Short mmCIF file of C-alpha atoms in Angstrom, two decimals:
data_model
loop_
_atom_site.label_atom_id
_atom_site.label_comp_id
_atom_site.label_asym_id
_atom_site.label_seq_id
_atom_site.Cartn_x
_atom_site.Cartn_y
_atom_site.Cartn_z
CA MET P 1 -7.68 -14.31 42.41
CA ARG P 2 -9.58 -14.58 45.34
CA ALA P 3 -8.17 -11.04 46.74
CA ASP P 4 -9.40 -9.56 43.59
CA ARG P 5 -12.82 -11.35 43.54
CA LEU P 6 -13.31 -9.91 47.26
CA LEU P 7 -12.25 -6.51 46.24
CA ASN P 8 -14.94 -6.53 43.12
CA ILE P 9 -17.44 -7.61 45.70
CA LEU P 10 -16.83 -4.79 48.04
CA LEU P 11 -16.84 -1.98 45.47
CA HIS P 12 -19.88 -3.68 43.72
CA LEU P 13 -21.89 -3.26 47.20
CA GLN P 14 -20.54 0.08 47.46
CA ALA P 15 -21.78 1.19 43.82
CA LYS P 16 -25.17 -0.82 43.55
CA GLY P 17 -25.81 -1.26 47.00
CA LYS P 18 -28.02 -4.07 48.51
CA THR P 19 -27.53 -6.87 45.78
CA THR P 20 -28.91 -10.76 46.14
CA ALA P 21 -26.48 -13.72 46.94
CA ARG P 22 -27.58 -14.90 43.33
CA GLU P 23 -26.93 -11.67 41.35
CA LEU P 24 -23.34 -11.47 42.90
CA ALA P 25 -22.48 -14.98 42.05
CA GLU P 26 -23.41 -14.78 38.43
CA LYS P 27 -21.70 -11.68 37.93
CA LEU P 28 -18.50 -13.11 39.57
CA GLU P 29 -18.91 -16.35 37.70
CA VAL P 30 -18.82 -18.38 41.02
CA SER P 31 -21.05 -20.76 43.02
CA GLU P 32 -23.42 -19.08 45.96
CA ARG P 33 -21.29 -21.61 48.37
CA THR P 34 -18.16 -19.98 47.12
CA LEU P 35 -19.50 -16.31 47.49
CA HIS P 36 -20.90 -17.16 50.99
CA ARG P 37 -17.11 -18.10 51.98
CA ASP P 38 -16.14 -14.91 50.38
CA MET P 39 -18.58 -12.47 52.61
CA GLU P 40 -17.41 -14.59 55.81
CA ALA P 41 -13.98 -13.56 54.88
CA LEU P 42 -14.70 -9.93 54.24
CA SER P 43 -16.70 -9.77 57.73
CA SER P 44 -13.40 -11.72 59.24
CA ALA P 45 -11.49 -8.82 57.79
CA GLY P 46 -13.21 -5.85 59.53
CA ILE P 47 -15.63 -5.00 56.44
CA PRO P 48 -19.06 -3.95 57.93
CA ILE P 49 -21.15 -6.31 55.70
CA TYR P 50 -24.57 -7.93 56.68
CA ALA P 51 -27.21 -10.09 55.17
CA GLU P 52 -31.05 -9.30 55.18
CA ARG P 53 -33.07 -12.39 54.45
CA GLY P 54 -36.59 -12.91 53.02
CA ILE P 55 -38.28 -11.21 50.26
CA GLY P 56 -36.30 -7.97 49.10
CA GLY P 57 -33.37 -9.38 50.94
CA GLY P 58 -29.70 -9.48 50.05
CA TRP P 59 -26.23 -8.27 50.83
CA SER P 60 -25.34 -4.70 52.11
CA LEU P 61 -22.60 -2.71 53.61
CA SER P 62 -23.29 -0.72 56.73
CA GLU P 63 -24.33 3.00 55.85
CA GLY P 64 -21.28 5.47 55.51
CA TYR P 65 -18.76 2.75 54.79
CA ARG P 66 -16.93 3.44 51.33
CA THR P 67 -13.40 4.55 50.18
CA ASN P 68 -13.63 7.84 48.60
CA LEU P 69 -11.61 8.58 45.17
CA THR P 70 -9.20 11.19 46.23
CA GLY P 71 -6.91 13.61 44.03
CA MET P 72 -9.42 14.09 41.05
CA ARG P 73 -11.43 16.76 40.05
CA ARG P 74 -15.22 16.58 39.12
CA GLU P 75 -14.08 17.19 35.34
CA GLU P 76 -11.58 14.65 35.18
CA VAL P 77 -13.91 12.20 36.76
CA LEU P 78 -16.44 12.79 33.83
CA SER P 79 -13.66 12.97 31.11
CA LEU P 80 -12.88 9.21 32.02
CA LEU P 81 -16.66 8.37 32.07
CA LEU P 82 -16.94 9.78 28.43
CA LEU P 83 -13.75 8.88 26.71
CA GLN P 84 -14.53 4.94 27.19
CA SER P 85 -14.58 2.72 24.01
CA SER P 86 -15.62 -0.47 24.73
CA ARG P 87 -15.77 -1.62 21.13
CA ILE P 88 -11.90 -1.47 21.14
CA LEU P 89 -11.43 -3.20 24.55
CA GLU P 90 -13.70 -5.83 23.18
CA ASP P 91 -11.66 -6.61 20.32
CA LEU P 92 -8.78 -6.76 22.30
CA GLY P 93 -10.14 -8.97 24.83
CA ARG P 94 -10.41 -6.43 27.57
CA LYS P 95 -14.26 -5.96 27.97
CA LYS P 96 -14.46 -7.33 31.36
CA ASP P 97 -11.56 -5.33 32.34
CA LEU P 98 -13.25 -2.18 31.20
CA ASP P 99 -16.47 -3.09 33.10
CA SER P 100 -14.34 -3.80 36.32
CA ALA P 101 -12.54 -0.71 36.10
CA PHE P 102 -15.64 1.54 35.63
CA LEU P 103 -17.35 -0.36 38.54
CA LYS P 104 -14.44 0.44 41.04
CA LEU P 105 -14.47 4.01 39.58
CA MET P 106 -18.20 4.40 40.32
CA ALA P 107 -18.13 2.70 43.76
CA ALA P 108 -14.96 5.01 44.78
CA LEU P 109 -16.55 8.35 43.47
CA PRO P 110 -17.49 10.74 46.31
CA PRO P 111 -21.55 10.89 46.67
CA ALA P 112 -21.47 14.69 45.36
CA TYR P 113 -19.59 13.26 42.06
CA LYS P 114 -21.45 10.22 41.65
CA LYS P 115 -24.84 11.95 40.54
CA ASP P 116 -22.70 13.76 38.01
CA ALA P 117 -21.22 10.85 36.48
CA GLU P 118 -24.43 8.94 36.04
CA THR P 119 -26.07 12.12 34.74
CA ALA P 120 -23.14 12.23 32.20
CA ARG P 121 -23.38 8.70 31.26
CA GLN P 122 -27.04 9.03 30.43
CA ARG P 123 -26.59 11.85 28.44
CA ILE P 124 -23.80 11.66 26.17
CA HIS P 125 -22.60 8.37 24.48
CA ILE P 126 -19.53 8.09 22.35
CA ASP P 127 -19.89 5.46 19.75
CA GLY P 128 -16.71 4.54 18.13
CA ALA P 129 -18.09 2.41 15.33
CA GLY P 130 -18.49 3.85 11.83
CA TRP P 131 -21.79 3.52 10.06
CA ASN P 132 -20.06 0.77 7.92
CA GLN P 133 -20.43 -2.80 9.34
CA ALA P 134 -16.95 -3.70 11.21
CA ILE P 135 -14.86 -6.80 10.23
CA ARG P 136 -15.43 -8.20 13.87
CA ASP P 137 -13.88 -11.74 13.15
CA LEU P 138 -10.07 -10.86 13.88
CA PRO P 139 -8.67 -14.18 15.15
CA VAL P 140 -5.18 -13.45 14.71
CA LEU P 141 -5.64 -9.92 16.86
CA PRO P 142 -4.85 -11.69 20.18
CA LEU P 143 -1.66 -13.57 19.14
CA LEU P 144 -0.55 -10.06 17.76
CA GLN P 145 -1.23 -8.65 20.86
CA ASP P 146 0.90 -10.79 22.75
CA ALA P 147 3.79 -10.42 20.06
CA VAL P 148 3.45 -6.42 20.72
CA TRP P 149 3.62 -7.05 24.60
CA GLU P 150 6.48 -9.54 24.58
CA ASP P 151 8.49 -8.01 21.54
CA ARG P 152 8.26 -11.05 19.91
CA LYS P 153 8.69 -11.87 15.87
CA VAL P 154 5.36 -13.40 14.34
CA GLU P 155 5.34 -15.09 10.80
CA ILE P 156 2.44 -14.13 8.92
CA LEU P 157 0.30 -14.97 5.44
CA TYR P 158 -0.60 -11.89 4.26
CA GLU P 159 -3.21 -11.49 1.14
CA LYS P 160 -2.69 -8.00 -0.95
CA GLU P 161 -4.27 -7.63 -4.14
CA GLY P 162 -5.16 -11.28 -4.75
CA THR P 163 -2.02 -12.71 -3.56
CA VAL P 164 -0.91 -14.42 -0.54
CA SER P 165 2.64 -14.47 0.96
CA SER P 166 4.48 -15.16 3.69
CA ARG P 167 6.08 -12.57 5.80
CA ASN P 168 8.47 -12.27 8.86
CA LEU P 169 7.40 -9.23 10.72
CA GLU P 170 8.67 -7.42 13.91
CA PRO P 171 5.51 -6.13 15.49
CA LEU P 172 5.71 -2.83 16.96
CA GLY P 173 2.11 -1.46 17.49
CA LEU P 174 -1.51 -1.90 16.92
CA VAL P 175 -3.66 0.68 15.57
CA ALA P 176 -7.68 0.78 15.48
CA LYS P 177 -8.74 3.48 12.92
CA ASP P 178 -12.54 3.65 13.22
CA THR P 179 -13.86 -0.03 12.79
CA THR P 180 -10.54 -1.39 11.04
CA TRP P 181 -7.20 -2.35 12.88
CA TYR P 182 -3.73 -2.21 11.63
CA LEU P 183 -0.53 -3.54 12.79
CA VAL P 184 2.49 -1.19 12.64
CA ALA P 185 5.56 -3.70 12.25
CA ARG P 186 9.24 -3.96 10.88
CA ARG P 187 10.09 -6.02 8.05
CA SER P 188 13.98 -5.90 6.56
CA ARG P 189 14.76 -2.66 8.92
CA GLU P 190 11.47 -1.03 7.20
CA ILE P 191 8.79 -0.22 9.29
CA ARG P 192 5.40 -0.68 7.43
CA ILE P 193 1.61 -0.66 8.32
CA TYR P 194 -0.38 -3.64 7.62
CA ARG P 195 -4.48 -4.27 7.45
CA ILE P 196 -5.14 -7.07 10.20
CA SER P 197 -8.21 -8.39 8.05
CA ARG P 198 -5.97 -9.21 5.43
CA ILE P 199 -3.69 -11.79 7.66
CA ARG P 200 -4.90 -15.01 6.78
CA GLU P 201 -3.12 -16.92 9.55
CA ALA P 202 -0.11 -15.95 12.32
CA LYS P 203 2.09 -17.64 14.11
CA LEU P 204 3.70 -16.53 17.35
CA LEU P 205 7.79 -17.15 16.97
CA ALA P 206 10.13 -18.02 19.89
CA GLU P 207 12.74 -15.41 18.49
CA ARG P 208 12.83 -11.81 20.25
CA PHE P 209 13.58 -8.59 18.73
CA GLU P 210 15.06 -5.24 20.24
CA ARG P 211 12.40 -2.52 19.95
CA PRO P 212 13.71 0.90 18.12
CA LYS P 213 14.50 3.05 20.99
CA LYS P 214 13.16 6.32 19.61
CA PHE P 215 9.71 4.92 17.94
CA ASP P 216 6.95 6.57 18.95
CA LEU P 217 3.66 4.57 18.03
CA SER P 218 1.17 7.79 17.74
CA LYS P 219 3.63 9.84 15.91
CA TYR P 220 4.33 7.51 13.28
CA TRP P 221 0.96 6.57 12.72
CA GLU P 222 -0.06 10.42 12.31
CA SER P 223 3.04 10.53 9.90
CA TRP P 224 2.07 7.73 7.85
CA LEU P 225 -1.52 9.07 7.45
CA GLU P 226 -0.54 12.36 6.33
CA ASP P 227 1.76 10.85 3.63
CA PHE P 228 -0.98 8.42 2.91
CA LYS P 229 -3.31 11.40 2.32
CA THR P 230 -1.03 13.19 -0.10
CA ARG P 231 -0.76 9.86 -2.12
CA ILE P 232 -4.65 9.49 -2.61
CA PRO P 233 -5.27 10.48 -6.29
CA GLN P 234 -7.54 13.36 -6.77
CA TYR P 235 -10.36 14.19 -9.12
CA ARG P 236 -11.54 17.66 -8.95
CA VAL P 237 -15.68 18.00 -10.14
CA LYS P 238 -17.53 21.07 -10.20
CA ILE P 239 -21.41 20.55 -9.93
CA ARG P 240 -24.57 22.40 -9.66
CA ILE P 241 -26.97 20.96 -7.03
CA LYS P 242 -30.66 21.89 -5.47
CA SER P 243 -29.93 24.02 -2.20
CA PRO P 244 -32.25 21.60 -0.14
CA LEU P 245 -29.74 18.56 -1.25
CA GLU P 246 -26.59 20.86 -0.29
CA LEU P 247 -26.69 19.96 3.57
CA LYS P 248 -26.65 15.87 2.74
CA ILE P 249 -23.61 16.40 0.22
CA ARG P 250 -21.74 18.34 3.46
CA ARG P 251 -22.80 15.50 5.84
CA ASN P 252 -21.28 12.74 3.45
CA PRO P 253 -17.76 12.25 5.00
CA PHE P 254 -17.04 10.16 1.70
CA LEU P 255 -17.34 13.42 -0.47
CA LYS P 256 -14.46 16.03 0.05
CA ILE P 257 -16.01 19.80 -0.25
CA LEU P 258 -13.35 22.37 -1.75
CA LYS P 259 -15.52 25.06 -2.67
CA VAL P 260 -19.12 26.20 -2.42
CA SER P 261 -20.48 29.48 -3.84
CA PRO P 262 -23.71 31.15 -2.67
CA ALA P 263 -27.04 29.76 -3.92
CA LYS P 264 -28.80 31.15 -6.57
CA LYS P 265 -32.50 30.86 -7.48
CA GLY P 266 -32.45 27.45 -5.55
CA TRP P 267 -29.16 26.36 -7.23
CA SER P 268 -25.62 26.00 -5.44
CA GLU P 269 -22.38 25.44 -6.68
CA MET P 270 -19.85 23.26 -5.61
CA GLU P 271 -16.46 21.98 -6.24
CA LEU P 272 -15.52 18.49 -4.85
CA ASP P 273 -12.47 16.26 -4.73
CA LEU P 274 -14.08 12.68 -5.69
CA GLU P 275 -10.35 10.69 -6.10
CA THR P 276 -11.29 8.98 -9.55
CA LEU P 277 -13.61 9.36 -12.40
CA GLU P 278 -15.39 5.91 -11.51
CA TRP P 279 -16.15 7.00 -7.80
CA ALA P 280 -17.48 10.69 -9.03
CA ILE P 281 -19.79 8.73 -11.38
CA GLY P 282 -21.24 6.52 -8.64
CA SER P 283 -21.23 9.22 -5.97
CA LEU P 284 -23.10 11.87 -8.37
CA MET P 285 -25.65 9.61 -10.31
CA ARG P 286 -27.32 8.68 -6.99
CA PHE P 287 -28.71 12.31 -6.62
CA GLY P 288 -30.48 12.01 -9.83
CA SER P 289 -31.58 15.15 -11.73
CA ALA P 290 -30.95 17.13 -8.59
CA VAL P 291 -27.13 17.25 -9.44
CA GLU P 292 -25.90 18.69 -12.63
CA VAL P 293 -22.26 18.10 -13.45
CA LEU P 294 -20.46 21.47 -14.91
CA GLN P 295 -17.13 19.94 -15.34
CA PRO P 296 -15.27 17.92 -16.43
CA GLU P 297 -16.41 17.03 -19.62
CA GLU P 298 -15.46 13.39 -19.38
CA LEU P 299 -17.39 13.09 -16.52
CA LYS P 300 -20.51 14.44 -17.88
CA GLU P 301 -20.20 12.37 -21.12
CA SER P 302 -19.71 9.09 -18.77
CA ILE P 303 -22.78 10.05 -16.62
CA LEU P 304 -24.74 10.55 -20.11
CA SER P 305 -23.76 7.08 -21.42
CA LYS P 306 -24.74 5.76 -18.00
CA ALA P 307 -27.94 6.97 -18.36
CA GLU P 308 -28.57 6.16 -21.86
CA GLU P 309 -27.77 2.18 -20.63
CA ILE P 310 -30.22 2.59 -18.16
CA LEU P 311 -32.87 3.77 -20.37
CA THR P 312 -32.01 1.34 -22.74
CA LEU P 313 -31.92 -1.83 -20.34
CA TYR P 314 -35.57 -0.52 -18.90
CA ARG P 315 -37.10 0.08 -22.37
CA LYS P 316 -36.20 -3.09 -23.53
CA GLY P 317 -38.12 -4.81 -20.50
#
């Protein structure tokens, strides 16, 4: 839309200052001829815009012309800048909208706030992605987003435990947990959670559904998450670890610490919940001789057996 483009030109010049026609045309994805017509339209509307020709020239607004953002405190402005999550909006196909919104925000800030805002963006960066590689190929996500907005049913092919089955769902919401997307949907009057990376195909149906009046996506997710945590298996382990490596255990988000005893003679005792025997073996063997398992006995015997298998393999070599 031309009106939206004219507003973007105005706000860009307020935020960035003098800009060449080529730079503006590339940013707005239009020709330079179209851009010149837009500039004429702005000038005709009474906007004090002018062009400087030659090397170092470009389009500018008259000094002092701007639209101030009113009604917002400095702390509120900084909060908006720090809470952006471009990865999530990129997954949803809204990255350009995010860039446009922040351009408008920066353009409308009073001079006293603009310096603080830029300082905050240069000092603090929020990375919403986890350490593991995200599965970014989610071709069904835009379709599911449309279904959620329009209260339309979908038919999906869902893979679980190696089996793919067809399901008709009433999509209620989308949840991004770190680098993973989930669909919250109703099926046969029961609300369930579906991992979107497991949806092999999705089809938007013409049939609409009535959304539950008292359904709250945030509250449902928190409740489901708490219930899910109670169903995760527990495997309590007691270990001795060289004190310098204690911090590495504490920083590992996949190792749940239950108790830590004061260090003695360079060793600390810790109690961990490692969920399963197999996970405990793999998690602790990576520390080699810097960790000694005290309990349970089956874990000690399993690690000893694995160590003997490794010795046998390398001795044969």
